[in-house]
Coordinates of C-alpha atoms (C1' of nucleotides) in Angstrom, one line a residue:
Chain H
X1 CA 25.8 -4.7 16.3
X2 CA 23.9 -7.5 17.5
X3 CA 25.5 -7.7 20.8
X4 CA 24.5 -10.6 22.9
X5 CA 22.5 -8.5 25.3
X6 CA 19.5 -10.7 25.2
X7 CA 18.7 -11.6 28.7
X8 CA 16.9 -14.6 29.8
X9 CA 13.5 -13.5 29.5
X10 CA 13.3 -11.8 26.3
X11 CA 12.7 -9.5 25.1
X12 CA 9.4 -9.3 23.8
X13 CA 11.2 -8.2 21.0
X14 CA 9.6 -6.9 18.1
X15 CA 6.5 -5.4 19.1
X16 CA 4.8 -2.3 20.1
X17 CA 6.7 0.7 21.5
X18 CA 6.4 0.9 25.2
X19 CA 3.4 2.6 26.4
X20 CA 4.2 6.2 27.3
X21 CA 3.2 7.4 30.8
X22 CA 2.6 11.1 31.0
X23 CA 2.9 12.8 34.2
X24 CA 0.2 15.0 35.5
X25 CA 2.2 18.1 34.7
X26 CA 2.7 17.0 31.1
X27 CA -1.0 16.2 30.8
X28 CA -1.9 19.6 32.1
X29 CA 0.2 21.2 29.5
X30 CA -1.1 18.9 26.7
X31 CA -4.6 19.5 27.5
X32 CA -4.2 23.1 27.9
X33 CA -2.7 23.3 24.5
X34 CA -5.3 21.1 23.1
X35 CA -8.1 23.3 24.3
X36 CA -6.6 26.1 22.4
X37 CA -5.7 24.4 19.3
X38 CA -6.7 20.8 18.8
X39 CA -4.8 20.7 15.5
X40 CA -1.3 22.0 16.2
X41 CA 1.2 22.4 13.6
X42 CA 4.6 21.1 13.5
X43 CA 6.1 24.1 15.2
X44 CA 3.7 23.8 18.1
X45 CA 4.2 20.1 18.5
X46 CA 7.9 20.5 18.4
X47 CA 7.8 23.1 21.1
X48 CA 5.5 21.0 23.3
X49 CA 8.0 18.2 22.8
X50 CA 10.7 20.3 24.1
X51 CA 8.6 21.6 26.8
X52 CA 7.5 18.4 28.3
X53 CA 10.5 16.4 27.2
X54 CA 8.7 13.8 24.9
X55 CA 9.1 13.0 21.4
X56 CA 7.1 14.9 18.9
X57 CA 5.7 11.6 17.5
X58 CA 4.1 10.9 21.0
X59 CA 2.5 14.2 21.0
X60 CA 1.0 13.7 17.6
X61 CA -0.4 10.4 18.7
X62 CA -1.8 11.9 21.9
X63 CA -3.6 14.7 20.0
X64 CA -5.1 12.1 17.6
X65 CA -6.4 10.1 20.4
X66 CA -7.7 13.1 22.2
X67 CA -9.6 14.3 19.3
X68 CA -11.2 10.9 18.7
X69 CA -12.3 10.6 22.3
X70 CA -13.1 14.0 23.7
X71 CA -15.1 16.8 22.2
X72 CA -13.4 19.6 21.0
X73 CA -14.1 23.1 19.4
X74 CA -13.9 22.3 15.7
X75 CA -13.8 25.9 15.0
X76 CA -10.8 27.6 16.5
X77 CA -12.3 30.8 14.9
X78 CA -15.7 31.2 16.2
X79 CA -14.8 33.6 19.0
X80 CA -17.4 35.4 20.7
X81 CA -18.4 37.4 17.7
X82 CA -17.5 36.9 14.2
X83 CA -16.2 39.9 12.5
X84 CA -19.4 41.6 11.7
X85 CA -18.6 41.1 8.1
X86 CA -20.6 38.0 7.2
X87 CA -19.5 37.5 3.7
X88 CA -16.3 39.3 3.5
X89 CA -14.6 36.7 1.3
X90 CA -12.8 39.1 -1.0
X91 CA -10.5 40.5 1.6
X92 CA -7.0 38.7 1.5
X93 CA -5.8 41.3 3.7
X94 CA -5.3 39.3 6.8
X95 CA -5.3 35.6 6.4
X96 CA -6.9 34.0 9.3
X97 CA -4.6 31.7 10.9
X98 CA -6.1 28.8 9.1
X99 CA -3.4 26.3 9.4
X100 CA -0.1 25.9 10.8
X101 CA 2.6 24.5 8.6
X102 CA 3.2 20.8 8.7
X103 CA 6.6 19.1 9.0
X104 CA 8.8 19.5 6.1
X105 CA 8.5 16.8 3.7
X106 CA 11.5 14.4 3.9
X107 CA 13.2 13.2 0.8
X108 CA 14.8 9.9 0.8
X109 CA 17.9 9.1 -1.2
X110 CA 18.0 6.1 -3.4
X111 CA 20.1 4.1 -1.0
X112 CA 17.9 5.0 1.9
X113 CA 14.8 3.9 -0.2
X114 CA 16.6 0.7 -1.1
X115 CA 17.2 -0.1 2.6
X116 CA 13.6 0.6 3.3
X117 CA 12.2 -1.4 0.6
X118 CA 14.4 -4.3 1.4
X119 CA 13.2 -4.3 4.9
X120 CA 9.7 -4.0 3.8
X121 CA 9.9 -7.1 1.8
X122 CA 11.2 -9.0 4.7
X123 CA 8.5 -7.7 7.0
X124 CA 5.9 -5.0 6.3
X125 CA 5.1 -4.7 9.9
X126 CA 8.3 -4.1 11.8
X127 CA 8.2 -3.8 15.5
X128 CA 9.5 -0.9 17.4
X129 CA 13.1 -2.1 17.6
X130 CA 13.2 -3.1 13.9
X131 CA 12.1 0.4 13.1
X132 CA 14.6 2.0 15.4
X133 CA 17.3 -0.1 13.9
X134 CA 16.3 1.0 10.4
X135 CA 16.0 4.5 11.4
X136 CA 19.5 4.5 12.7
X137 CA 20.9 2.8 9.7
X138 CA 19.6 5.3 7.3
X139 CA 19.7 8.3 9.6
X140 CA 16.1 9.4 10.0
X141 CA 13.9 9.5 13.0
X142 CA 12.1 6.4 13.8
X143 CA 8.7 8.2 13.3
X144 CA 9.6 8.8 9.7
X145 CA 10.2 5.1 9.2
X146 CA 6.9 4.3 10.7
X147 CA 5.2 6.6 8.4
X148 CA 7.0 5.3 5.5
X149 CA 5.9 1.8 6.2
X150 CA 2.3 3.1 6.7
X151 CA 2.3 4.8 3.4
X152 CA 4.0 1.9 1.6
X153 CA 1.4 -0.7 2.9
X154 CA -1.4 1.6 2.0
X155 CA -0.1 2.0 -1.6
X156 CA 0.5 -1.7 -1.9
X157 CA -2.9 -2.7 -0.7
X158 CA -4.5 -0.2 -3.0
X159 CA -2.7 -1.4 -6.0
X160 CA -3.6 -4.9 -5.1
X161 CA -7.2 -4.0 -5.0
X162 CA -7.2 -2.3 -8.3
X163 CA -5.2 -5.2 -10.0
X164 CA -6.3 -8.4 -8.3
X165 CA -3.7 -10.5 -9.8
X166 CA -1.0 -8.3 -11.2
X167 CA 1.8 -8.3 -8.8
X168 CA 2.9 -11.7 -9.9
X169 CA 5.6 -10.3 -12.1
X170 CA 7.0 -8.4 -9.0
X171 CA 6.8 -11.6 -7.0
X172 CA 9.0 -13.3 -9.4
X173 CA 11.8 -11.0 -9.4
X174 CA 11.7 -9.6 -6.1
X175 CA 9.6 -10.6 -3.3
X176 CA 6.7 -8.5 -2.5
X177 CA 5.5 -9.5 1.0
X178 CA 2.6 -11.9 0.7
X179 CA 1.5 -11.6 4.3
X180 CA 0.1 -8.2 3.7
X181 CA -3.4 -8.8 4.9
X182 CA -4.6 -10.0 1.7
X183 CA -8.3 -9.3 2.3
X184 CA -8.7 -12.9 2.6
X185 CA -12.0 -14.3 3.6
X186 CA -11.4 -13.8 7.1
X187 CA -14.9 -12.7 7.5
X188 CA -16.5 -15.8 8.8
X189 CA -18.6 -14.3 11.3
X190 CA -18.5 -16.3 14.4
X191 CA -15.0 -17.3 14.5
X192 CA -11.9 -15.4 15.4
X193 CA -11.3 -16.8 18.8
X194 CA -8.1 -15.3 20.0
X195 CA -6.6 -15.2 16.5
X196 CA -4.7 -12.0 16.1
X197 CA -4.6 -10.7 12.8
X198 CA -2.4 -12.8 10.8
X199 CA 0.5 -14.9 11.8
X200 CA 3.3 -12.9 12.5
X201 CA 5.4 -15.8 13.1
X202 CA 7.7 -15.2 10.1
X203 CA 11.4 -15.3 10.4
X204 CA 12.8 -13.1 13.0
Chain R
dG1 C1' 1.4 17.8 -12.4
dC2 C1' 2.9 13.5 -10.3
dG3 C1' 4.6 10.9 -6.7
dT4 C1' 4.5 10.3 -2.1
dA5 C1' 5.4 12.3 2.7
dA6 C1' 2.3 14.1 6.1
dT7 C1' -2.1 14.5 8.2
dC8 C1' -6.3 12.7 9.5
dT9 C1' -10.3 9.5 11.2
dA10 C1' -12.1 5.3 12.7
dA11 C1' -11.6 1.1 14.5
dT12 C1' -9.0 -1.8 17.2
dC13 C1' -5.3 -3.7 20.2
dA14 C1' -3.4 -3.8 24.6
dA15 C1' -0.9 -2.0 29.0
dC16 C1' -1.9 -0.2 33.2
dT17 C1' -4.6 0.6 37.2
Chain S
dA1 C1' -13.6 -3.1 33.3
dG2 C1' -12.4 1.5 32.2
dT3 C1' -9.0 4.6 30.5
dT4 C1' -5.8 5.7 27.3
dG5 C1' -1.3 5.0 24.5
dA6 C1' -0.1 2.4 20.1
dT7 C1' -1.1 0.5 15.7
dT8 C1' -3.7 -0.3 11.6
dA9 C1' -6.4 0.6 7.1
dG10 C1' -7.7 3.9 4.4
dA11 C1' -8.9 8.6 2.7
dT12 C1' -7.1 13.2 2.1
dT13 C1' -3.9 17.0 1.9
dA14 C1' 0.0 19.4 0.2
dC15 C1' 4.8 19.6 -0.6
dG16 C1' 9.4 18.6 -3.4
dC17 C1' 10.9 17.7 -7.7

DNA sequence: GCGTAATCTAATCAACT
DNA sequence: AGTTGATTAGATTACGC
């Protein structure tokens, strides 16, 4: 409820989530797990989260960054010797542990979607505290809200690319955020001084 | 089967040391 | 300045209905 907790300095409000600082012990466990399976499923990540007392979403990010920056065995299989059968494809018998299950798909109710969409039209790039507030409001984890915004932006940008000028109708009735990185001609080579993406200075 | 949540890569921003 | 967590666009995968 909008308490007036704002202190003098503010608040850096809407922006990124605070940078997580993993302890050595946490890192040890993370790295150890990574070396065994660089693509952990939901269950594994959940277990890890519990074990090192961190949110599962932070673990997800950590694995993404780790994969991007450090080499890793792409083949979890590839042990010392592959089962002498080279071509044994027709053997459903033991399915190799190809992939662990992902997180269960969340289904949003109509009212939840309404809330999300409304927020999206106001600001398609919500900061951490906006996301948390939203999450609390509709009763889902903040990480789900973040993913929802990602997917929503993606869809909208894709749609706009396909139909250059078609969202006018929607703009009439609703709002459709216009600051969604409109692929403008920002490509003037030698410019961009300290200009961060786009002005985020919009009502908040 | 479709719509879209979840996962992923690549690039980038940015906090911390 | 290098390391690394966080965010983004965008492509892909795979569930729930």
